[in-house]
Each structure stands twice: as C-alpha cells, then as structure tokens.
C-alpha cells in the first residue's frame, strides 16, 4: 500500500505534493511526509497525523522547493511513528524540517523488500546508521552506497539488489533538479507536464495538474527533469537495461474529492448512492450480448466451460454470490478462490476456464498476482469486473466490465460491492445465453428486474431509522453472529466483515445450517444473531435454524422479506424488507447490513471512513 507523489518543476511543488497525498490517503494513513530540495539541502516534514496537519507543518516551517517527494504510509515494517514515516534520508539521523543538515539521498517507497534484513546487515557493516525499522531506509542507504555522481545510475544498480515489490521515488542533494522513479510489483505512473514532470502511485493524485500519463511497466526506471524524462526497461533473460518509449495516455482522472453533502461520512454517502451507482452501471443495456464485456468476448465465452473467480475481501463475497448465479442460471461450473491463497497453492489448471477477477480498485496486489499465476498456468481467457477503468487489472485482462460506482472513498466497500453484483449478474445472463440456458422471456424478465433495482434500493434505504435503533443495541456488544443460507450466505459474510471492519466488534458469519456443528456453543443471551431471511426456497430451513438460536436464549435480529410472515417476538427483532426480489435479492439484502455496521460504528465513535490498521487499496501482498 502507501501512496507516492514526486515532482520536478519550475514552481514550488509542495502544494501539489500535499494535494496528491490527500488524494492518496485511501492507500494508507498511518503517517505521511514530504521532502524537498531547499537551500542546497534535503528538508522534510513528517507526521503521524493526517495530511491536513502535515500541510500546516510545511506552511509553518516554510518547506518549499522545485523538487520533492511525498508519501502516505500503511505500516508494514515498524510501528506508525514519525521515525518510521517516509521520506527516509540516507545517513538519516532524525533531522527534521528545521534542520540545516540532513542526508544525501531522500527516498519514498511503496511495497515490501523481502531481503531487507540481509541488506541492512551489510549496510550496517559498512557504517550506515539506521534510524527506523523500515525496509525503506535500507533502500535509501543502498542508493547512497552506490552513488557516484549519477542518481539514475545508482538507482538502476540498487534495484538489482532488491527482492520483493517496490515503487520508489528518489532525489539527491547533489543533483538538485532530478527525481528518479522505479517500479517492480507496485504501481507508479509518470505525469508529463509542460516544463515539469511528476510521479504518483495513481493518476488520480495528479488530477488537475496533468492529464498526460505514462503507466510505467514492471522493472521500469524513469528519470524526471524539468523539461524532459526518459525511461529504461529491464532486459529480457538477463540482457542489459535499455531505453524505451512508453505511450503517453490522456487520462481524465477524477480527483476523488467528492463532497460529503448532507452525509456525516463517505461510507454513509456511498451507501445512499447505491441506487444511482447501480443505475449508472446498467445504463444503456438493452439486451444481453457478449460485447458488454469488450471486443472478442463472444469468442472467449464460446471457448470456456468453467469459471474461476479470483478476488479478496468484499470482492470475494460478490464472487461467492456469483457462483450461485452461475451454476443455477448459466449452468456453468464456478469456483471462487481467495486470491492470496490461490496464487501460492498447487491447483489443476484447465485452459477452458474463464478467469474472472473482481476488484474495486483494480490494484489489489494479491488479485493481480493471482491473475498472473492463472495466466502462467495457461489460462488466458481473462475478464475483470472492476471499478477503475485505468487500473492495472483492466490493462491486464482481455475483457472487462467496468462498474460505474464512482470513486469509493470510505475504506469499507459498499457501492462497489452492489455494482459488482450487478456486473456479475450480467455476466451470468450472458453465459447463460451463450450456452442456450436463457430464453427470450427469461432475458426480458431479468432485465426488467435489473432496471427496477434503483427503485427497490430506495425502499430498503428508507429502513435506516429502524436500523439506527438496532445499532444502539449493537454498540455495547463485543461479538455478533451473522446467518444466511444459499445465495445469502455470502451476504451474511459481507455483513460480518462490514461490522468488524468499522466498529471493531468481533463478527462471524455462518451458513445457518452449519450452526449446530459448532458455533451454536457461542450462543447466549448476550449474542446478537443477525439473520438474513429472504422468502426463498430455503426459508423453512432457515426458520428451523432460528428456532435453534432462540432455544439457547440467543437474540435474533432478522431482516425478513415482507412476504415471509416472520413476526417480532420475545428475543426476535424483525425489520421488514420489501417483498422477495428473486435472484437479485442479495443486492437488496446487503444494504441494511451496511447500514447496521455504519450506525453501530458511529455509536461507538470509531473513525468510520478510515478504520484503524486498514487502507482502501491493498497494493502489498
Ligand atoms: O479493491 P479490491 O476490491 O480488490 O479490494 C479488495 C479488498 O481489500 C476490499 O474489498 C476490502 O475487503 C474492503 N475494505 C472491505 O470493505
């Protein structure tokens, strides 16, 4: 994770660096920092607070310059503390912004250096003093140790010693108008301006500064100067590095600086945006056709007879929901794998598999690595359901369905999840049609239900006051169980993830029929048991599972479809949903679970949009 910005310009670049950091805070917010070349020295300011405070620090300290780098951190090596905050200086001795003297090399890093221990031992033996626990400081000293008057050369030589993933931005006290960037396994873009050039982890950081973007490729090193830049690529099979041209793309990146409007938090705003987000995601769809997924989709779909979904976190739960749809509607075998597991396990590849990655950000390191792993096993039919059209994932996959949730700022995924479900339902219908399992009448019925989703979602959002009343009860709990069956088991999983992620209440989800095989032992009158109760074929089975909970004194909190006839009773609290919505019911049922997590977190006073220890985009493994 972590966010990087770098700049070489003819104007003071500190405001651009700070603005870029504000837009990259979604990548981590344990600490932040900025360093510039000023008065012939390196100067920096670092803070364990938010970027807004860093902005005040640089103003007070008068930190400014034509060249600089900045960073927002998600801690991997070393606790969140100022001494571990980036930028790191070679020979760093803790000099801060006011110090006249500091090191020679300033460096920021996103990623993980796996061989940092060996490198640290070697550098220590050569007299380098370490002031942090980070793997990043190792790279700063390494570049310093290889520096012989040409920073570009030193960085090229340094990266040859690194094992792991990195995107770095570096500048040197002795070469005042130059920043070097390099990437391997972590994203980095070059922003090309007029008489100035920039680096960033994400083009969004440069919105309004430049829309001319070069997506650096694995192994690239870039030299930025005021009016020029060049890039070298690693050689194939051990050949020497050589200069390359990379295409400059015009990218209309959104700054992500959405207004909160009447909402208290971005998460609440994003929950309430779901009718619009689903409407936008489905806009213009008149009929089911492979071309919805890009050119060449018909040929790809004709050549697959199973689906393997790869994703992490919330996105894996939309994948689990899709598995039910794919097998029941499209009659195609479907499997879902957590990306971080799949990439390291022995599996049996089948070239007639459609690999489907699901990712809001399109930058999740585990999901990208899982995709590459699948491809290396000969499975080249790849499709992504992704919310960011300019992301690495969209560039890597043959086919894509771009959800139009809009920028999701809250760390807890909400509108991205429901729009993924919409995209995956379309994929299901498309594969069903390709395979002869979708009649014209069924297609028309499904499309009608999809078009009605925004209205149906509004009706569910209107339940918010009832959910707030429950949230007051939940705020004092330390544990919660979530139950669902079939298509709604992944929704129970998602509800539990939302609650634990932002309220820090321990929550587990089970398929309701599994309760008696162990988790029932946890049920007491202190245990709220949230039950997702759609009026589907499993309702009677679910009711029996609810009785098992009541018989042990458990408190049931049931989201029941209007037509289920589940009534409130002693120990049974019911919020009545609209009538059952058929196959698309998960898209409605997840919404009150999002609201429950949100209002419980508010009642507990947590940092809802930036929960502790997490980051929006997980770009390290
Ligand atoms: O960007 P991605 O969809 O690939 O992210 C995957 C997970 O990191 C993400 O869904 C995470 O679980 C959310 N914070 C959950 O709300």
XYZ file of C-alpha atoms and ligand atoms in Angstrom, residues 312-316 358-364 367 411-414 420 494 497-498 501 614-618, ligand 1:
43
model
C -10.105 -10.567 -1.969
C -12.298 -9.322 0.872
C -15.654 -7.884 -0.071
C -14.950 -8.557 -3.732
C -14.579 -12.260 -2.961
C -13.242 -8.897 -9.160
C -11.730 -5.753 -7.707
C -12.954 -2.291 -6.847
C -9.536 -0.664 -7.150
C -8.027 -2.819 -9.865
C -4.716 -2.516 -7.973
C -5.007 -5.193 -5.264
C -5.608 -10.336 -7.062
C -12.411 2.098 3.292
C -15.435 -0.146 3.786
C -16.665 -1.201 0.388
C -20.393 -0.632 -0.190
C -20.017 -5.738 -8.781
C -20.231 -9.408 3.918
C -16.961 -8.149 7.519
C -18.567 -4.692 7.445
C -14.038 -3.660 9.866
C -6.588 -0.668 7.207
C -6.256 1.042 3.846
C -8.559 1.355 0.886
C -6.240 -0.117 -1.689
C -4.098 -3.083 -0.684
O -10.033 -3.129 -4.467
P -10.438 -4.548 -4.169
O -11.889 -4.798 -4.434
O -9.573 -5.543 -4.870
O -10.210 -4.715 -2.611
C -10.378 -5.963 -2.003
C -10.470 -5.829 -0.507
O -9.296 -5.264 0.014
C -11.653 -4.958 -0.076
O -12.849 -5.419 -0.616
C -11.777 -4.937 1.462
O -12.123 -6.196 1.925
C -12.792 -3.873 1.877
N -12.156 -2.883 2.689
C -13.931 -4.411 2.662
O -14.858 -3.413 2.973
